[in-house]
Amino acid sequence: MRRNHSITMNFVMNIILTMSSVLFPLITFPYISRILLPAGTGRVSFATSLISYFNMFAQLGIPTYGICACAKVRDNREELTRTAHELLAINLVMSVVSYAGLFLCLLFVPRLWEERTLYVIVSLSILLNAIGMEWLYKALEEYSYITIRSVIFKLVSLIGMFFLIHEQSDYVIYGGITIFAASASNVMNLLNAHKYIDMHPVGGYHPMRHMKAVAVFFAMACATTVYTNLDTVMLGFMATDEDVGYYNAAVKIKGILVSVVTSLGTVLLPRVSYYVEQGKLGEFYRVIRKSLHFVFLAATPLTLYFILFARQGIYFLSGTAYEGAVIPMQIIMPTLLLIGITNVLGMQILVPLGKERIVLYSEIAGAVTDWILNLILIPKMASAGAAIGTLAAEFVVLVIQYAALRREAGGVFREISYGKILLALLVGTAASVWMIPLGAGNFLTLLASACLFFGGYAALLIALREPLMREFLGQILKALRTRFVRRH
């Protein structure tokens, strides 16, 4: 039987992983965006978004399904091995089919053929994601390994960007390094897998037993990928590379912040799946309450702060050439809270309870909403119209999931300290908003305003004895005391 890893330790390691994902673009994007300019970053963003559709088809919903399936049998090495082998085989077969479709598109779509080198390099993520079996490591809650491996490859990629990218024509190299940072470490996953599963055949394979559930998860992945990447693809065809570049700058910042907001939920999926399988529903709802509470504590201040200081954030990360990204960023920021909530409702409640179809229906509704609004708004408003479509899509997803869970989730929502959070937001805003008209440098403004905003926000919550904030503070102080005692 495997020993359960500490949720706190998993959360800490995932926070480190998240912070590395935050620091990597914070360090590289200001440099890259000034060299490649909106047109260059727009080409890479368009290629990455397009390849994501082929990646989605190759993965077939396994990244999420695999976590749940492997978590349920993680105490039985032979059954875990059999499940992992079956899912890996499905992944590899679908990757071959996906590559066939990609090469047909390259041959028959002139715009894609012109940039074929970029698309072939970016498409390496299809193979690397297939062999990586990231779902196995997440199911086993091996977040220390995932974090260390990812940080090492990001550091190598960071060095490569500064040494290899010097002019606007280097956008193909940028695309390759981006894939290396995100997916190349999956080779290590394959080499390291023998520690957790047997690499030789164990027999008794029935891969078709997964196909019904995988089909639902694949449909979910389709809907999610469509409405998360549809904006970029439609902008690429209906607007200009510059518009894609503006939108990409806003979405990149949003993506960094979303990873922070959903960091706790990421480590809880295998644990809640295990609790449901073992019938421990009390423990299941306890961690769900904590996860949703964390989303509100983290998402609301990040949303408000980056609406207030959107211009300074864009200028600092991308330069003044990206002025057109400011309004799209302000429009899209509320999706931090919406995505955080639906991550809890969908991936942490509905999926472990076997109600994947509700998640699928909500995401289809979101994708349709996004597509319709993009058709109407992109020709008139370009990147701002795409941002409105995304915001509306995430809201539709939330409404449908909450309606399906109003009995189960009602009590969970009532436990959140809305009044204390709102008061803390007002204090953080009052402490920092006066810096906007001063016209100080973008970095200094962001540094000082962030200290004032988040410092005031956290201080008031602690003073008001907000429960989850007190718990986190208590765990930090306990860890510091333990380390101090060990040293002395």
XYZ file of C-alpha atoms in Angstrom:
488
model
C 0.000 0.000 0.000
C 1.326 3.429 -0.924
C 1.776 6.037 1.747
C -0.431 9.108 1.247
C 1.613 12.230 0.745
C 0.777 15.224 2.929
C -1.733 17.541 1.256
C 0.195 20.453 2.755
C 3.483 19.212 1.260
C 1.811 18.578 -2.104
C 0.358 22.079 -1.987
C 3.740 23.607 -1.116
C 5.459 21.751 -3.966
C 2.702 22.734 -6.386
C 3.044 26.351 -5.270
C 6.778 26.136 -6.034
C 5.917 24.636 -9.422
C 3.385 27.401 -9.998
C 5.863 30.076 -8.960
C 8.394 28.680 -11.427
C 5.716 28.923 -14.105
C 5.131 32.524 -13.005
C 8.797 33.533 -12.879
C 9.693 31.913 -16.205
C 7.436 34.171 -18.334
C 8.064 37.146 -16.032
C 11.761 36.882 -16.837
C 11.529 35.855 -20.490
C 8.453 37.578 -21.895
C 9.684 41.174 -21.440
C 12.807 40.201 -23.387
C 11.015 38.103 -26.005
C 8.163 40.543 -26.646
C 10.545 43.432 -27.278
C 12.581 41.425 -29.793
C 9.826 39.519 -31.613
C 7.226 42.333 -31.315
C 3.475 41.599 -31.512
C 3.737 40.006 -34.970
C 6.397 37.497 -33.885
C 4.772 36.498 -30.621
C 1.450 36.362 -32.463
C 2.795 33.779 -34.959
C 4.052 31.520 -32.173
C 0.845 31.955 -30.189
C -1.250 31.085 -33.259
C 0.875 27.983 -33.952
C 0.690 26.860 -30.315
C -3.081 27.330 -30.232
C -3.569 25.431 -33.497
C -1.347 22.534 -32.420
C -3.270 22.376 -29.149
C -6.226 20.987 -31.111
C -4.125 18.132 -32.491
C -2.660 17.624 -29.012
C -6.144 17.457 -27.580
C -7.098 14.741 -30.073
C -3.941 12.736 -29.300
C -4.477 12.987 -25.531
C -8.124 11.914 -25.830
C -9.111 13.147 -22.363
C -6.548 10.895 -20.667
C -4.708 13.705 -18.756
C -7.729 14.049 -16.441
C -9.217 10.567 -16.674
C -5.811 8.988 -16.053
C -5.441 10.782 -12.721
C -8.775 9.449 -11.474
C -8.302 5.939 -12.892
C -4.773 5.481 -11.528
C -5.574 7.082 -8.161
C -8.294 4.488 -7.579
C -5.885 1.537 -8.030
C -2.675 3.093 -6.720
C -2.485 0.577 -3.818
C -2.277 -2.357 -6.298
C 0.948 -2.255 -8.362
C -0.164 -4.877 -10.896
C -3.506 -3.212 -11.579
C -1.825 0.199 -11.650
C 0.683 -1.139 -14.199
C -2.090 -2.615 -16.336
C -4.059 0.648 -16.272
C -1.004 2.750 -17.117
C 0.004 0.458 -20.014
C -3.504 0.559 -21.465
C -3.758 4.334 -21.294
C -0.243 4.807 -22.722
C -1.102 2.539 -25.668
C -4.275 4.518 -26.390
C -2.255 7.743 -26.208
C 0.391 6.533 -28.678
C -2.138 5.240 -31.221
C -4.066 8.514 -31.136
C -0.816 10.486 -31.481
C -0.075 8.716 -34.778
C -3.570 9.567 -36.045
C -3.154 13.164 -34.874
C 0.172 13.567 -36.697
C -1.395 12.234 -39.887
C -4.102 14.894 -39.675
C -1.557 17.635 -38.968
C 0.606 16.795 -41.983
C -2.452 16.772 -44.247
C -3.298 20.276 -42.999
C 0.257 21.446 -43.656
C 0.063 20.152 -47.217
C -3.300 21.643 -48.137
C -3.457 24.955 -46.200
C -1.079 27.485 -47.791
C -0.782 29.682 -44.682
C 0.323 26.698 -42.614
C 2.759 25.446 -45.269
C 4.519 28.817 -45.257
C 5.360 28.332 -41.565
C 5.765 24.531 -41.705
C 9.049 24.543 -39.768
C 7.416 26.321 -36.836
C 4.424 23.954 -36.839
C 6.570 20.805 -37.002
C 8.698 21.991 -34.070
C 5.701 22.998 -31.960
C 4.013 19.667 -32.780
C 6.748 17.807 -30.872
C 4.569 18.484 -27.826
C 2.140 15.834 -29.157
C 4.701 13.023 -28.857
C 6.263 14.316 -25.646
C 2.902 14.627 -23.899
C 1.947 11.106 -24.974
C 5.040 9.402 -23.543
C 5.177 11.604 -20.432
C 2.356 9.933 -18.464
C 2.013 13.026 -16.300
C -1.343 11.670 -15.137
C 0.412 8.707 -13.488
C 2.666 10.927 -11.371
C -0.225 13.178 -10.381
C -2.354 10.177 -9.434
C 0.461 9.008 -7.148
C 0.843 12.576 -5.801
C 4.538 12.710 -6.740
C 4.559 16.501 -6.745
C 8.122 16.803 -5.421
C 9.435 14.921 -8.444
C 7.193 16.844 -10.860
C 8.318 20.168 -9.394
C 12.082 19.490 -9.356
C 12.046 18.098 -12.889
C 10.010 21.002 -14.256
C 12.134 23.685 -12.594
C 15.363 22.196 -14.010
C 14.040 22.186 -17.575
C 12.683 25.708 -17.216
C 16.102 26.941 -16.080
C 17.751 25.331 -19.128
C 15.117 26.929 -21.381
C 15.646 30.305 -19.724
C 19.350 30.224 -20.536
C 18.583 29.099 -24.077
C 16.231 32.008 -24.738
C 18.786 34.643 -23.813
C 21.573 32.947 -25.787
C 19.637 32.006 -28.930
C 16.989 34.703 -29.534
C 18.397 38.031 -30.739
C 16.240 39.229 -33.674
C 12.649 39.153 -34.881
C 13.252 36.224 -37.257
C 14.111 33.992 -34.281
C 10.439 33.341 -33.505
C 10.843 29.709 -34.683
C 13.569 29.204 -32.069
C 11.263 30.768 -29.489
C 8.559 28.257 -30.400
C 11.018 25.377 -29.988
C 12.312 26.579 -26.621
C 8.744 27.076 -25.393
C 7.960 23.429 -26.191
C 11.218 22.308 -24.568
C 10.336 24.169 -21.359
C 6.806 22.781 -21.226
C 7.146 19.209 -22.494
C 10.744 17.959 -22.892
C 10.890 16.867 -19.263
C 8.312 14.203 -20.129
C 11.188 12.067 -21.428
C 12.346 11.822 -17.804
C 8.864 10.658 -16.827
C 9.105 7.670 -19.152
C 12.592 6.749 -17.900
C 11.541 7.109 -14.254
C 8.235 5.229 -14.500
C 9.774 1.848 -13.533
C 9.798 3.011 -9.908
C 5.998 2.966 -9.818
C 4.879 0.469 -12.476
C 6.347 -2.595 -14.158
C 7.723 -1.912 -17.627
C 7.215 -5.496 -18.857
C 3.746 -6.687 -20.009
C 1.541 -7.962 -17.185
C -1.230 -9.425 -19.371
C -4.985 -9.189 -18.977
C -5.178 -5.988 -20.997
C -8.606 -4.588 -21.846
C -8.007 -1.040 -23.126
C -11.566 -0.795 -24.428
C -12.855 -0.724 -20.829
C -11.599 2.852 -20.611
C -13.109 4.071 -23.856
C -16.565 5.037 -22.567
C -15.135 7.236 -19.791
C -12.287 8.458 -22.009
C -14.821 9.513 -24.649
C -16.579 11.742 -22.106
C -13.292 13.243 -20.912
C -12.218 13.716 -24.521
C -15.404 15.597 -25.266
C -14.727 17.723 -22.172
C -11.188 18.388 -23.384
C -12.540 19.302 -26.833
C -14.971 21.816 -25.401
C -12.353 23.298 -23.051
C -9.681 23.520 -25.728
C -12.128 25.043 -28.187
C -13.218 27.915 -25.988
C -9.782 28.512 -24.427
C -7.958 28.597 -27.772
C -10.796 29.619 -30.080
C -10.171 33.318 -29.456
C -6.559 33.145 -30.639
C -7.366 31.018 -33.681
C -10.312 33.204 -34.732
C -8.255 36.357 -34.196
C -5.532 34.859 -36.382
C -7.969 34.303 -39.247
C -10.262 37.339 -38.741
C -7.819 40.008 -37.565
C -4.039 40.570 -37.705
C -0.928 39.034 -36.149
C -0.642 42.219 -34.066
C -4.131 41.668 -32.607
C -3.156 38.096 -31.744
C -0.016 39.448 -30.078
C -2.024 41.927 -27.973
C -4.467 39.250 -26.903
C -1.646 36.800 -26.194
C 0.002 39.303 -23.845
C -3.218 39.627 -21.836
C -3.916 35.888 -21.842
C -0.358 35.058 -20.801
C -0.727 37.134 -17.636
C -4.162 35.610 -16.995
C -2.744 32.108 -17.448
C -0.014 32.740 -14.893
C -2.560 33.944 -12.352
C -4.994 31.086 -13.048
C -2.247 28.587 -12.206
C -1.895 30.279 -8.807
C -5.641 30.232 -8.140
C -6.048 26.554 -9.118
C -2.816 25.346 -7.469
C -4.533 23.784 -4.460
C -7.216 22.139 -6.578
C -4.558 20.544 -8.787
C -3.104 18.544 -5.919
C -6.520 17.619 -4.507
C -7.947 15.809 -7.575
C -6.219 12.453 -6.933
C -6.973 12.725 -3.205
C -10.702 13.431 -3.618
C -10.965 10.658 -6.233
C -9.396 8.291 -3.694
C -11.779 9.445 -0.938
C -14.836 8.844 -3.163
C -13.563 5.377 -4.128
C -13.066 4.541 -0.425
C -16.463 6.010 0.568
C -14.920 8.729 2.766
C -17.417 11.442 1.825
C -16.821 13.433 5.036
C -13.149 13.856 4.120
C -14.165 14.540 0.530
C -16.346 17.536 1.416
C -13.834 18.799 3.986
C -11.102 19.255 1.365
C -13.633 20.666 -1.123
C -14.616 23.408 1.351
C -10.991 24.310 1.910
C -10.258 24.365 -1.830
C -13.204 26.665 -2.657
C -12.337 28.941 0.258
C -8.775 29.230 -1.047
C -10.070 30.168 -4.518
C -11.983 33.138 -3.150
C -9.091 34.261 -0.947
C -6.615 34.141 -3.841
C -8.680 35.014 -6.927
C -10.537 38.117 -5.753
C -7.447 40.209 -4.839
C -5.533 39.098 -7.945
C -8.506 39.994 -10.163
C -8.971 43.446 -8.662
C -5.268 44.307 -8.510
C -4.577 43.444 -12.148
C -7.630 45.359 -13.318
C -6.366 48.439 -11.479
C -2.753 48.051 -12.599
C -3.283 46.455 -16.015
C -1.376 49.145 -17.911
C 1.665 48.943 -15.642
C 1.624 45.134 -15.834
C 1.435 45.067 -19.630
C 4.096 47.762 -20.065
C 6.455 46.024 -17.666
C 6.067 42.563 -19.185
C 5.725 43.463 -22.851
C 6.627 47.111 -23.443
C 4.691 50.117 -24.686
C 4.216 48.465 -28.106
C 1.512 46.369 -26.402
C -0.772 49.254 -25.424
C -3.547 47.406 -27.267
C -3.402 44.611 -24.659
C -4.481 46.766 -21.699
C -8.257 46.759 -22.272
C -8.415 43.020 -23.182
C -6.533 42.270 -19.963
C -8.928 44.303 -17.834
C -11.916 42.581 -19.463
C -10.530 39.081 -19.036
C -9.325 39.340 -15.419
C -12.654 38.334 -13.748
C -12.236 34.908 -15.359
C -9.688 34.184 -12.598
C -12.504 33.832 -10.083
C -14.865 32.090 -12.527
C -12.245 29.505 -13.560
C -11.218 28.960 -9.945
C -14.798 28.182 -8.906
C -15.545 25.904 -11.878
C -12.273 24.075 -11.262
C -13.638 23.131 -7.833
C -17.211 22.408 -8.958
C -16.246 20.522 -12.096
C -12.902 18.808 -11.582
C -13.062 18.290 -7.810
C -16.753 17.513 -7.241
C -18.490 16.445 -10.459
C -15.646 14.354 -11.916
C -14.828 12.309 -8.765
C -18.579 11.731 -8.254
C -18.859 10.319 -11.780
C -20.866 13.241 -13.194
C -18.461 14.111 -16.008
C -21.314 14.634 -18.455
C -22.467 17.739 -16.604
C -18.974 19.189 -16.943
C -19.082 18.304 -20.638
C -22.455 20.009 -21.195
C -21.300 23.147 -19.379
C -18.132 23.351 -21.472
C -20.018 22.805 -24.725
C -22.323 25.665 -23.750
C -19.256 27.794 -22.994
C -17.644 26.943 -26.326
C -20.828 27.803 -28.269
C -21.176 31.081 -26.362
C -17.550 31.967 -27.105
C -17.862 31.118 -30.801
C -21.030 33.166 -31.310
C -19.696 36.227 -29.472
C -16.347 36.002 -31.290
C -18.114 36.015 -34.663
C -20.018 39.136 -33.645
C -17.371 41.052 -31.687
C -13.947 40.264 -33.205
C -14.641 42.091 -36.521
C -15.663 45.191 -34.521
C -13.460 45.069 -31.423
C -10.595 42.662 -32.318
C -8.777 41.474 -29.159
C -11.210 43.225 -26.784
C -14.085 41.365 -28.452
C -12.267 38.058 -27.976
C -11.816 38.877 -24.276
C -15.549 39.537 -23.876
C -16.300 36.190 -25.515
C -14.019 34.359 -23.077
C -15.510 36.126 -20.049
C -19.054 35.269 -21.142
C -18.082 31.640 -21.849
C -16.602 31.143 -18.366
C -19.712 32.664 -16.777
C -21.987 30.274 -18.684
C -19.876 27.305 -17.544
C -20.168 28.438 -13.910
C -23.958 28.931 -14.065
C -24.574 25.439 -15.483
C -22.246 23.652 -13.039
C -23.632 25.498 -10.021
C -27.213 24.765 -11.083
C -26.357 21.058 -11.225
C -24.727 21.135 -7.778
C -26.909 23.647 -5.951
C -27.817 21.099 -3.258
C -24.306 19.737 -2.694
C -22.452 23.027 -3.175
C -24.849 25.392 -1.427
C -23.469 24.680 2.014
C -19.890 24.931 0.795
C -20.431 28.448 -0.564
C -22.095 29.619 2.639
C -18.938 28.980 4.679
C -16.840 31.590 2.823
C -16.103 34.873 4.643
C -17.471 37.182 1.932
C -17.770 40.248 4.172
C -14.209 39.986 5.479
C -12.804 39.445 1.977
C -14.724 42.453 0.583
C -13.561 44.708 3.410
C -9.969 43.551 2.916
C -10.234 44.305 -0.843
C -11.388 47.853 -0.074
C -8.462 48.351 2.303
C -5.976 46.988 -0.267
C -7.412 49.249 -2.975
C -7.303 52.353 -0.780
C -3.715 51.579 0.221
C -2.445 51.276 -3.361
C -4.687 53.053 -5.890
C -3.176 56.467 -5.192
C 0.024 55.298 -6.930
C -1.586 55.042 -10.385
C -1.412 58.759 -11.327
C 2.112 59.280 -9.935
C 3.721 58.136 -13.183
C 6.597 56.284 -11.538
C 8.417 53.553 -13.473
C 6.321 50.486 -14.244
C 8.466 48.144 -12.156
C 8.587 50.438 -9.135
C 4.845 51.096 -9.368
C 4.063 47.377 -9.525
C 6.455 46.519 -6.703
C 5.262 49.237 -4.322
C 1.559 48.923 -5.170
C 1.633 45.128 -4.827
C 3.228 45.393 -1.385
C 0.608 47.935 -0.320
C -2.378 46.158 -1.871
C -1.651 42.571 -0.858
C -0.050 43.614 2.420
C -3.135 45.587 3.419
C -5.420 42.789 2.199
C -3.631 40.056 4.153
C -3.125 42.180 7.284
C -6.822 42.977 7.619
C -7.853 39.349 7.066
C -5.458 38.268 9.802
C -6.729 41.024 12.094
C -10.326 39.910 11.410
C -9.280 36.317 12.242
C -10.324 34.951 8.855
C -10.252 31.144 9.408
C -8.308 29.881 6.371
C -5.844 32.762 6.486
C -5.187 31.978 10.157
C -4.697 28.303 9.301
C -2.148 29.064 6.576
C -0.332 31.517 8.859
C -0.301 28.947 11.659
C 1.197 26.281 9.387
C 3.908 28.673 8.215
C 4.824 29.652 11.786
C 4.824 26.003 12.853
C 7.177 25.080 10.014
C 9.510 27.952 10.911
C 9.530 26.965 14.591
C 10.263 23.324 13.693
C 13.180 24.347 11.498
C 14.534 26.674 14.197
C 14.387 23.906 16.843
C 16.162 21.433 14.536
C 19.005 23.883 13.918
C 19.469 24.616 17.615
